[in-house]
Amino acid sequence: MVLNLIFLGPPGAGKGTVAQAVSKKYSLVQISTGDLIREEVSSGSELGKELGEIINRGELISDEQMAQMLELKLKELSSQENFNGVILDGFPRTVPQADELANIFGRIEQELKAVINIESSEENIVKRLSSRWTCSKCKKIYNTLSVPPKVEGKCDVDGADLFQRDDDKPETIKARLAQYNEKTAPLINYYKEKGLLKAYDGNVPPQESIEAAEKLIEGLE
Ligand code: AMP
């Protein structure tokens, strides 16, 4: 069975952490549109400079640009022989993106299996985002409060330096939450109406959140 999943939830709900663990367990490919953008930004290209300014204001990049980047990636992955499915983390973030995703899946002959909403309180989000650190090499996510690395500032897996995202600053966090409430939260009802929505309480430690997601996935037929 090909398992194409979406993780939905406000910034800091744990989408990246849970998607990393779940994709490993079920041999799925995790696509983080935030990572795709950050890779473009660190390449130093003209497009990257443009995107960097937008994400550091806490705003979203345009639906067209985002959909184009994603379709290229999905096309490439789904044509591989051992393709088991993808986990989309950070896409769709708007209703037009969700409509476009349905078109993209149609074009590459894939089906969306479920949308998992990680519910999270605003208090938790701010706390998590301001203590989040990411490995510059393998993208593993740490949290200095709940999941600190063994050596400060270094990844447990490969020893590479950890970095704190520029957009995890308090002013940007507020703007990102406002964008989420206005543009992304409507997707909860959108997918509920399509009968694809599953949800769980994500206000729990990372390991419990991962287990809750796995339980939902195992219940999918
Ligand atoms: P994330 O890593 O998912 O928190 O994304 C970081 C930033 O990248 C967001 O705050 C947006 O500025 C941008 N971004 C990521 N995914 C999307 C998307 N699907 N549509 C528009 N902008 C996005």
Coordinates of N, CA and C and ligand atoms in Angstrom, one line a residue:
M1 N 0.8 -1.2 0.0 CA 0.0 0.0 0.0 C 0.9 1.3 0.0
V2 N 0.6 2.2 -0.9 CA 1.3 3.4 -0.9 C 0.7 4.4 0.1
L3 N 1.5 4.9 0.9 CA 1.0 5.7 2.0 C 1.4 7.2 1.9
N4 N 0.5 8.0 1.3 CA 0.8 9.4 1.1 C 0.0 10.2 2.2
L5 N 0.8 10.9 3.1 CA 0.2 11.5 4.2 C 0.6 13.0 4.3
I6 N -0.3 13.7 5.0 CA 0.0 15.1 5.3 C 0.0 15.3 6.8
F7 N 1.0 16.0 7.3 CA 1.0 16.4 8.7 C 0.6 17.9 8.8
L8 N -0.4 18.1 9.5 CA -1.0 19.5 9.6 C -0.8 19.9 11.1
G9 N -0.7 21.2 11.3 CA -0.6 21.7 12.7 C 0.2 23.0 12.7
P10 N 0.0 23.8 13.7 CA 0.7 25.1 13.8 C 2.2 24.9 13.8
P11 N 3.0 26.0 13.5 CA 4.4 25.9 13.6 C 4.8 25.5 15.0
G12 N 5.7 24.5 15.2 CA 6.1 24.1 16.5 C 5.2 23.0 17.1
A13 N 4.3 22.5 16.4 CA 3.4 21.4 16.9 C 4.2 20.1 16.9
G14 N 5.2 20.0 16.2 CA 6.0 18.8 16.2 C 5.9 18.1 14.8
K15 N 5.4 18.7 13.8 CA 5.3 18.1 12.5 C 6.6 17.5 12.0
G16 N 7.7 18.3 12.1 CA 9.0 17.8 11.6 C 9.5 16.6 12.4
T17 N 9.4 16.7 13.7 CA 9.9 15.6 14.5 C 9.1 14.3 14.3
V18 N 7.8 14.4 14.3 CA 7.0 13.2 14.1 C 7.2 12.7 12.7
A19 N 7.2 13.6 11.7 CA 7.4 13.1 10.3 C 8.7 12.4 10.1
Q20 N 9.8 12.9 10.7 CA 11.1 12.2 10.6 C 11.0 10.8 11.1
A21 N 10.4 10.6 12.3 CA 10.3 9.3 13.0 C 9.4 8.4 12.1
V22 N 8.2 8.9 11.8 CA 7.3 8.0 11.1 C 7.8 7.6 9.7
S23 N 8.4 8.6 9.0 CA 8.9 8.3 7.6 C 10.0 7.2 7.7
K24 N 10.8 7.2 8.8 CA 11.8 6.2 8.9 C 11.1 4.8 9.2
K25 N 10.1 4.8 10.1 CA 9.5 3.5 10.4 C 8.8 2.9 9.3
Y26 N 8.1 3.7 8.4 CA 7.3 3.1 7.3 C 8.0 3.2 6.0
S27 N 9.3 3.6 6.0 CA 10.1 3.8 4.7 C 9.4 4.8 3.8
L28 N 8.9 5.9 4.3 CA 8.3 6.9 3.5 C 9.3 8.0 3.3
V29 N 9.1 8.9 2.3 CA 10.0 10.0 2.1 C 9.3 11.2 2.7
Q30 N 10.1 11.9 3.6 CA 9.5 13.1 4.2 C 9.9 14.3 3.3
I31 N 8.9 15.1 2.9 CA 9.2 16.3 2.2 C 8.8 17.5 3.1
S32 N 9.8 18.2 3.5 CA 9.5 19.5 4.3 C 9.6 20.6 3.3
T33 N 8.6 21.3 3.1 CA 8.7 22.5 2.1 C 9.6 23.6 2.7
G34 N 9.6 23.7 4.1 CA 10.5 24.6 4.8 C 11.9 24.3 4.5
D35 N 12.3 23.0 4.5 CA 13.6 22.5 4.2 C 14.0 22.8 2.8
L36 N 13.0 22.6 1.9 CA 13.3 22.8 0.4 C 13.6 24.3 0.3
I37 N 12.8 25.2 0.9 CA 13.1 26.6 0.8 C 14.4 27.0 1.5
R38 N 14.7 26.4 2.6 CA 16.0 26.8 3.3 C 17.2 26.3 2.5
E39 N 17.0 25.2 1.8 CA 18.1 24.7 0.9 C 18.4 25.7 -0.2
E40 N 17.3 26.2 -0.8 CA 17.4 27.2 -1.8 C 18.1 28.5 -1.3
V41 N 17.6 28.9 -0.1 CA 18.2 30.1 0.6 C 19.7 29.9 0.8
S42 N 20.1 28.8 1.3 CA 21.6 28.6 1.6 C 22.4 28.4 0.3
S43 N 21.7 28.1 -0.8 CA 22.5 28.0 -2.1 C 23.0 29.4 -2.5
G44 N 22.3 30.4 -1.9 CA 22.8 31.8 -2.3 C 22.3 32.3 -3.6
S45 N 21.3 31.5 -4.3 CA 20.8 31.9 -5.6 C 19.9 33.2 -5.5
E46 N 19.6 33.8 -6.6 CA 18.7 35.0 -6.6 C 17.4 34.6 -6.0
L47 N 16.9 33.4 -6.4 CA 15.6 33.0 -5.9 C 15.7 32.8 -4.4
G48 N 16.8 32.2 -3.9 CA 17.0 31.9 -2.5 C 17.0 33.2 -1.7
K49 N 17.6 34.3 -2.3 CA 17.7 35.6 -1.6 C 16.3 36.1 -1.4
E50 N 15.5 36.0 -2.5 CA 14.1 36.5 -2.4 C 13.3 35.7 -1.4
L51 N 13.5 34.4 -1.4 CA 12.7 33.5 -0.5 C 13.1 33.8 1.0
G52 N 14.4 34.0 1.2 CA 14.9 34.2 2.5 C 14.3 35.5 3.2
E53 N 14.1 36.5 2.4 CA 13.5 37.7 2.9 C 12.1 37.4 3.3
I54 N 11.4 36.7 2.5 CA 10.0 36.4 2.8 C 9.8 35.6 4.1
I55 N 10.6 34.5 4.2 CA 10.4 33.6 5.4 C 10.9 34.3 6.7
N56 N 11.9 35.2 6.6 CA 12.3 35.9 7.8 C 11.3 37.0 8.2
R57 N 10.4 37.3 7.4 CA 9.3 38.2 7.8 C 8.2 37.4 8.4
G58 N 8.3 36.1 8.3 CA 7.2 35.2 8.9 C 6.1 35.0 7.9
E59 N 6.3 35.5 6.7 CA 5.2 35.3 5.7 C 5.3 34.0 4.9
L60 N 4.3 33.7 4.1 CA 4.4 32.5 3.3 C 4.9 32.9 1.9
I61 N 5.6 32.0 1.2 CA 5.9 32.2 -0.2 C 4.7 31.9 -1.1
S62 N 4.7 32.4 -2.3 CA 3.5 32.3 -3.1 C 3.1 30.9 -3.4
D63 N 1.8 30.7 -3.5 CA 1.2 29.4 -3.8 C 1.8 28.8 -5.1
E64 N 2.0 29.6 -6.1 CA 2.5 29.1 -7.4 C 4.0 28.6 -7.2
Q65 N 4.8 29.5 -6.6 CA 6.2 29.1 -6.4 C 6.3 27.8 -5.6
M66 N 5.5 27.7 -4.5 CA 5.6 26.6 -3.7 C 5.1 25.3 -4.4
A67 N 4.0 25.4 -5.1 CA 3.5 24.2 -5.8 C 4.5 23.7 -6.9
Q68 N 5.1 24.7 -7.6 CA 6.1 24.3 -8.6 C 7.2 23.5 -8.0
M69 N 7.8 24.0 -6.9 CA 8.9 23.3 -6.2 C 8.5 21.9 -5.8
L70 N 7.3 21.8 -5.3 CA 6.8 20.5 -4.7 C 6.5 19.5 -5.9
E71 N 5.9 20.0 -6.9 CA 5.6 19.1 -8.0 C 6.8 18.4 -8.6
L72 N 7.9 19.2 -8.8 CA 9.1 18.7 -9.3 C 9.6 17.6 -8.4
K73 N 9.6 17.8 -7.1 CA 10.1 16.9 -6.1 C 9.3 15.6 -6.1
L74 N 8.0 15.8 -6.1 CA 7.0 14.6 -6.0 C 7.1 13.7 -7.3
K75 N 7.3 14.4 -8.4 CA 7.3 13.7 -9.7 C 8.6 12.8 -9.7
E76 N 9.7 13.3 -9.2 CA 10.9 12.6 -9.2 C 10.8 11.4 -8.2
L77 N 10.3 11.6 -7.1 CA 10.2 10.6 -6.0 C 9.2 9.5 -6.4
S78 N 8.1 9.8 -6.9 CA 7.0 8.8 -7.2 C 7.4 7.9 -8.4
S79 N 8.3 8.4 -9.2 CA 8.7 7.5 -10.3 C 9.7 6.5 -10.0
Q80 N 10.2 6.6 -8.7 CA 11.3 5.6 -8.3 C 10.6 4.3 -8.0
E81 N 11.3 3.2 -8.2 CA 10.7 1.9 -8.1 C 10.2 1.5 -6.7
N82 N 11.1 1.9 -5.7 CA 10.7 1.4 -4.3 C 9.9 2.5 -3.6
F83 N 9.1 3.3 -4.3 CA 8.4 4.4 -3.7 C 7.2 3.8 -2.8
N84 N 7.2 4.2 -1.5 CA 6.2 3.7 -0.6 C 5.2 4.8 -0.2
G85 N 5.6 6.0 -0.5 CA 4.7 7.1 -0.2 C 5.5 8.3 0.4
V86 N 4.8 9.4 0.6 CA 5.5 10.6 1.1 C 4.7 11.1 2.3
I87 N 5.5 11.8 3.2 CA 4.9 12.6 4.2 C 5.1 14.0 3.9
L88 N 4.1 14.8 3.7 CA 4.3 16.2 3.5 C 4.2 17.0 4.8
D89 N 5.2 17.7 5.1 CA 5.3 18.4 6.3 C 5.5 19.9 6.0
G90 N 4.4 20.7 6.2 CA 4.5 22.1 5.8 C 3.8 22.4 4.5
F91 N 3.2 21.4 3.9 CA 2.4 21.7 2.7 C 1.2 20.8 2.7
P92 N 0.0 21.2 2.3 CA -0.3 22.6 2.0 C -0.5 23.5 3.2
R93 N -0.3 24.8 2.9 CA -0.5 25.7 4.0 C -1.6 26.7 3.7
T94 N -2.3 26.5 2.5 CA -3.4 27.4 2.2 C -4.4 26.5 1.4
V95 N -5.7 27.0 1.4 CA -6.7 26.2 0.6 C -6.3 26.1 -0.9
P96 N -5.8 27.2 -1.5 CA -5.4 27.0 -2.9 C -4.3 26.0 -3.1
Q97 N -3.4 25.9 -2.1 CA -2.3 24.9 -2.2 C -2.9 23.5 -2.1
A98 N -3.9 23.3 -1.2 CA -4.6 22.0 -1.1 C -5.3 21.6 -2.4
D99 N -5.9 22.6 -3.0 CA -6.6 22.3 -4.3 C -5.5 21.9 -5.3
E100 N -4.4 22.6 -5.3 CA -3.3 22.3 -6.3 C -2.7 21.0 -6.0
L101 N -2.6 20.6 -4.7 CA -2.0 19.3 -4.4 C -2.9 18.2 -5.0
A102 N -4.2 18.4 -4.9 CA -5.1 17.4 -5.5 C -4.8 17.2 -7.0
N103 N -4.6 18.4 -7.7 CA -4.2 18.3 -9.1 C -2.9 17.6 -9.3
I104 N -1.9 17.9 -8.5 CA -0.6 17.3 -8.7 C -0.7 15.8 -8.5
F105 N -1.4 15.4 -7.4 CA -1.5 14.0 -7.2 C -2.2 13.3 -8.3
G106 N -3.2 14.0 -8.9 CA -3.9 13.4 -10.1 C -3.0 13.2 -11.2
R107 N -2.1 14.3 -11.5 CA -1.2 14.2 -12.6 C -0.1 13.1 -12.4
I108 N 0.3 12.8 -11.2 CA 1.3 11.8 -11.0 C 0.7 10.5 -10.5
E109 N -0.6 10.4 -10.6 CA -1.4 9.2 -10.3 C -1.1 8.7 -8.9
Q110 N -1.2 9.6 -7.9 CA -1.0 9.2 -6.5 C -2.3 9.6 -5.8
E111 N -2.5 9.0 -4.6 CA -3.7 9.3 -3.8 C -3.3 9.7 -2.4
L112 N -4.0 10.7 -1.9 CA -3.8 11.1 -0.5 C -4.5 10.1 0.4
K113 N -3.8 9.6 1.4 CA -4.4 8.5 2.2 C -5.0 9.2 3.5
A114 N -4.3 10.1 4.1 CA -4.9 10.7 5.3 C -4.1 12.0 5.6
V115 N -4.8 12.9 6.4 CA -4.2 14.1 6.9 C -4.2 14.1 8.4
I116 N -3.1 14.2 9.0 CA -3.0 14.0 10.4 C -2.7 15.4 11.1
N117 N -3.7 15.9 11.9 CA -3.6 17.2 12.5 C -3.1 17.0 13.9
I118 N -1.9 17.7 14.1 CA -1.3 17.6 15.5 C -1.8 18.9 16.2
E119 N -2.7 18.7 17.1 CA -3.3 19.8 17.9 C -2.3 20.3 18.9
S120 N -2.1 21.6 19.0 CA -1.1 22.2 19.9 C -1.5 23.5 20.4
S121 N -1.3 23.8 21.7 CA -1.7 25.1 22.3 C -0.7 26.1 22.0
E122 N -1.1 27.4 22.0 CA -0.2 28.5 21.6 C 1.0 28.6 22.6
E123 N 0.7 28.3 23.9 CA 1.7 28.4 24.9 C 2.9 27.4 24.6
N124 N 2.5 26.2 24.3 CA 3.5 25.2 23.9 C 4.3 25.6 22.7
I125 N 3.6 26.1 21.7 CA 4.3 26.4 20.5 C 5.4 27.4 20.7
V126 N 5.1 28.5 21.4 CA 6.1 29.5 21.6 C 7.3 29.0 22.4
K127 N 7.0 28.1 23.4 CA 8.0 27.5 24.2 C 8.9 26.6 23.3
R128 N 8.3 25.8 22.5 CA 9.0 24.9 21.7 C 9.9 25.6 20.6
L129 N 9.3 26.6 19.9 CA 10.0 27.2 18.8 C 11.2 27.9 19.3
S130 N 11.1 28.5 20.5 CA 12.3 29.3 21.0 C 13.4 28.4 21.5
S131 N 13.1 27.1 21.7 CA 14.2 26.3 22.2 C 14.6 25.2 21.1
R132 N 14.2 25.4 19.9 CA 14.4 24.4 18.8 C 15.8 24.6 18.2
W133 N 16.5 23.6 18.0 CA 17.8 23.6 17.3 C 17.8 22.5 16.3
T134 N 18.4 22.7 15.1 CA 18.4 21.7 14.1 C 19.8 21.4 13.6
C135 N 20.1 20.1 13.2 CA 21.4 19.7 12.7 C 21.6 20.3 11.3
S136 N 22.7 21.0 11.1 CA 23.0 21.6 9.8 C 23.2 20.6 8.7
K137 N 23.5 19.3 9.1 CA 23.8 18.3 8.1 C 22.6 17.4 7.9
C138 N 22.1 16.7 9.0 CA 21.1 15.7 8.8 C 19.7 16.2 9.1
K139 N 19.6 17.4 9.6 CA 18.3 18.1 9.8 C 17.5 17.5 11.1
K140 N 18.2 16.7 11.8 CA 17.6 16.2 13.1 C 17.2 17.4 14.0
I141 N 16.0 17.3 14.6 CA 15.6 18.4 15.4 C 15.8 18.1 16.9
Y142 N 16.3 19.1 17.6 CA 16.5 19.0 19.1 C 15.7 20.1 19.7
N143 N 15.4 19.8 21.0 CA 14.8 20.9 21.8 C 15.6 21.0 23.1
T144 N 16.1 22.2 23.4 CA 17.1 22.3 24.5 C 16.3 22.0 25.8
L145 N 15.0 22.1 25.8 CA 14.2 21.9 27.1 C 13.9 20.4 27.2
S146 N 13.4 19.8 26.1 CA 12.9 18.4 26.3 C 13.8 17.3 25.7
V147 N 14.5 17.6 24.6 CA 15.3 16.6 23.9 C 16.7 17.3 23.6
P148 N 17.5 17.6 24.6 CA 18.8 18.3 24.3 C 19.8 17.3 23.7
P149 N 20.7 17.9 22.9 CA 21.8 17.0 22.3 C 22.7 16.6 23.5
K150 N 23.4 15.5 23.3 CA 24.4 15.0 24.4 C 25.5 16.1 24.6
V151 N 26.0 16.6 23.5 CA 27.0 17.7 23.6 C 26.4 19.0 23.1
E152 N 26.4 20.0 23.9 CA 25.8 21.3 23.5 C 26.2 21.7 22.1
G153 N 25.2 22.1 21.3 CA 25.5 22.6 20.0 C 26.0 21.6 18.9
K154 N 26.0 20.3 19.3 CA 26.4 19.3 18.3 C 25.4 18.2 18.1
C155 N 25.3 17.7 16.9 CA 24.3 16.6 16.6 C 24.8 15.3 17.2
D156 N 23.9 14.6 17.8 CA 24.2 13.2 18.4 C 24.6 12.3 17.3
V157 N 24.0 12.4 16.1 CA 24.1 11.4 15.0 C 25.4 11.6 14.3
D158 N 25.7 12.9 13.9 CA 26.9 13.0 13.0 C 27.9 14.1 13.5
G159 N 27.6 14.7 14.7 CA 28.5 15.6 15.3 C 28.6 17.0 14.7
A160 N 27.7 17.2 13.6 CA 27.7 18.5 12.9 C 27.1 19.6 13.8
D161 N 27.4 20.8 13.5 CA 26.9 21.9 14.3 C 25.4 22.0 14.2
L162 N 24.8 22.4 15.4 CA 23.3 22.7 15.4 C 23.1 24.1 15.1
F163 N 22.0 24.5 14.5 CA 21.7 25.9 14.3 C 20.3 26.2 14.7
Q164 N 20.1 27.5 15.1 CA 18.8 27.9 15.4 C 18.2 28.7 14.2
R165 N 17.0 28.4 13.8 CA 16.4 29.0 12.6 C 16.2 30.5 12.9
D166 N 16.5 31.3 11.8 CA 16.3 32.8 11.9 C 14.9 33.1 12.2
D167 N 14.0 32.3 11.6 CA 12.5 32.6 11.8 C 12.0 32.1 13.1
D168 N 12.8 31.6 14.0 CA 12.3 31.2 15.4 C 12.6 32.3 16.4
K169 N 12.6 33.6 15.9 CA 12.7 34.7 16.8 C 11.3 35.1 17.2
P170 N 11.2 35.7 18.5 CA 9.8 36.0 19.0 C 8.9 36.8 18.1
E171 N 9.5 37.8 17.4 CA 8.6 38.7 16.5 C 8.1 37.8 15.4
T172 N 9.1 37.0 14.8 CA 8.7 36.2 13.6 C 7.7 35.1 14.0
I173 N 7.9 34.6 15.2 CA 7.0 33.5 15.6 C 5.5 34.0 15.7
K174 N 5.4 35.2 16.2 CA 4.0 35.8 16.3 C 3.4 36.0 14.9
A175 N 4.2 36.4 13.9 CA 3.7 36.6 12.6 C 3.4 35.3 11.9
R176 N 4.2 34.3 12.2 CA 3.9 32.9 11.6 C 2.7 32.3 12.2
L177 N 2.4 32.6 13.5 CA 1.2 32.1 14.1 C 0.0 32.8 13.5
A178 N 0.1 34.1 13.2 CA -1.0 34.8 12.6 C -1.3 34.3 11.2
Q179 N -0.2 34.0 10.5 CA -0.4 33.4 9.1 C -1.1 32.0 9.2
Y180 N -0.6 31.3 10.2 CA -1.2 29.9 10.4 C -2.7 30.0 10.6
N181 N -3.1 30.9 11.6 CA -4.5 31.0 12.0 C -5.4 31.5 10.8
E182 N -4.8 32.4 10.0 CA -5.6 33.0 8.9 C -5.6 32.0 7.7
K183 N -4.5 31.5 7.3 CA -4.4 30.8 6.0 C -4.4 29.3 6.1
T184 N -3.8 28.7 7.2 CA -3.6 27.3 7.2 C -4.8 26.6 8.0
A185 N -5.2 27.2 9.2 CA -6.2 26.5 10.0 C -7.5 26.1 9.2
P186 N -7.9 26.9 8.2 CA -9.1 26.5 7.4 C -8.9 25.1 6.8
L187 N -7.7 24.6 6.6 CA -7.5 23.3 6.0 C -8.0 22.2 6.9
I188 N -8.2 22.5 8.2 CA -8.7 21.4 9.1 C -10.1 21.0 8.6
N189 N -11.0 22.1 8.4 CA -12.3 21.8 8.0 C -12.4 21.2 6.5
Y190 N -11.5 21.8 5.7 CA -11.4 21.4 4.3 C -11.2 19.8 4.2
Y191 N -10.2 19.3 5.0 CA -10.0 17.9 5.0 C -11.0 17.1 5.8
K192 N -11.6 17.7 6.8 CA -12.6 17.0 7.5 C -13.8 16.7 6.6
E193 N -14.2 17.7 5.8 CA -15.3 17.5 4.8 C -15.0 16.5 3.8
K194 N -13.7 16.3 3.5 CA -13.3 15.2 2.5 C -13.2 13.9 3.2
G195 N -13.4 13.8 4.5 CA -13.3 12.5 5.2 C -11.9 12.0 5.4
L196 N -10.9 12.9 5.3 CA -9.5 12.5 5.3 C -8.8 12.8 6.7
L197 N -9.5 13.7 7.5 CA -8.8 14.2 8.7 C -8.8 13.2 9.9
K198 N -7.5 13.1 10.4 CA -7.4 12.4 11.7 C -6.7 13.4 12.6
A199 N -6.9 13.3 13.9 CA -6.2 14.3 14.8 C -5.8 13.7 16.1
Y200 N -4.8 14.3 16.8 CA -4.5 13.9 18.1 C -3.9 15.0 18.9
D201 N -3.9 14.9 20.2 CA -3.4 16.0 21.1 C -1.9 15.9 21.1
G202 N -1.3 17.0 20.5 CA 0.2 17.0 20.4 C 0.9 17.8 21.5
N203 N 0.1 18.1 22.6 CA 0.7 18.8 23.7 C 1.3 17.8 24.7
V204 N 2.2 16.9 24.2 CA 2.8 15.9 24.9 C 4.3 15.8 24.5
P205 N 5.1 15.1 25.3 CA 6.5 14.9 24.9 C 6.7 14.3 23.5
P206 N 7.8 14.6 22.8 CA 8.0 14.1 21.4 C 7.7 12.6 21.3
Q207 N 8.2 11.7 22.2 CA 8.0 10.3 22.0 C 6.6 9.9 22.0
E208 N 5.8 10.5 22.9 CA 4.4 10.2 23.0 C 3.6 10.7 21.7
S209 N 4.1 11.8 21.2 CA 3.5 12.4 20.0 C 3.7 11.4 18.8
I210 N 4.9 10.9 18.7 CA 5.3 10.0 17.7 C 4.4 8.7 17.8
E211 N 4.3 8.2 19.0 CA 3.5 7.0 19.2 C 2.0 7.2 18.8
A212 N 1.5 8.4 19.2 CA 0.1 8.7 18.8 C -0.1 8.7 17.3
A213 N 0.9 9.3 16.6 CA 0.8 9.3 15.1 C 0.8 7.9 14.6
E214 N 1.7 7.1 15.1 CA 1.9 5.7 14.6 C 0.6 4.9 14.8
K215 N 0.0 5.2 15.9 CA -1.3 4.5 16.2 C -2.4 4.8 15.2
L216 N -2.4 6.1 14.9 CA -3.4 6.6 13.9 C -3.1 5.9 12.5
I217 N -1.8 5.9 12.1 CA -1.4 5.3 10.8 C -1.7 3.9 10.8
E218 N -1.5 3.2 11.9 CA -1.8 1.7 11.9 C -3.3 1.4 11.7
G219 N -4.1 2.4 12.1 CA -5.6 2.2 12.0 C -6.1 2.6 10.6
L220 N -5.2 3.0 9.7 CA -5.7 3.4 8.4 C -5.9 2.1 7.6
E221 N -7.0 1.9 6.9 CA -7.0 0.7 6.1 C -6.6 1.0 4.6
Ligands
AMP1 P1 8.5 25.4 8.2 O1 9.9 24.9 8.2 O2 7.5 24.5 7.7 O3 8.1 26.1 9.5 O4 8.5 26.6 7.1 C1 9.3 27.8 7.3 C2 8.8 28.9 6.4 O5 8.9 28.5 5.0 C3 7.4 29.3 6.6 O6 7.2 30.2 7.7 C4 7.0 29.9 5.2 O7 7.6 31.2 5.1 C5 7.8 29.1 4.3 N1 7.0 27.9 3.8 C6 7.1 26.6 4.1 N2 6.2 25.8 3.5 C7 5.4 26.7 2.8 C8 4.2 26.6 2.0 N3 3.6 25.4 1.8 N4 3.7 27.7 1.4 C9 4.3 28.9 1.6 N5 5.3 29.1 2.4 C10 5.9 28.0 3.0

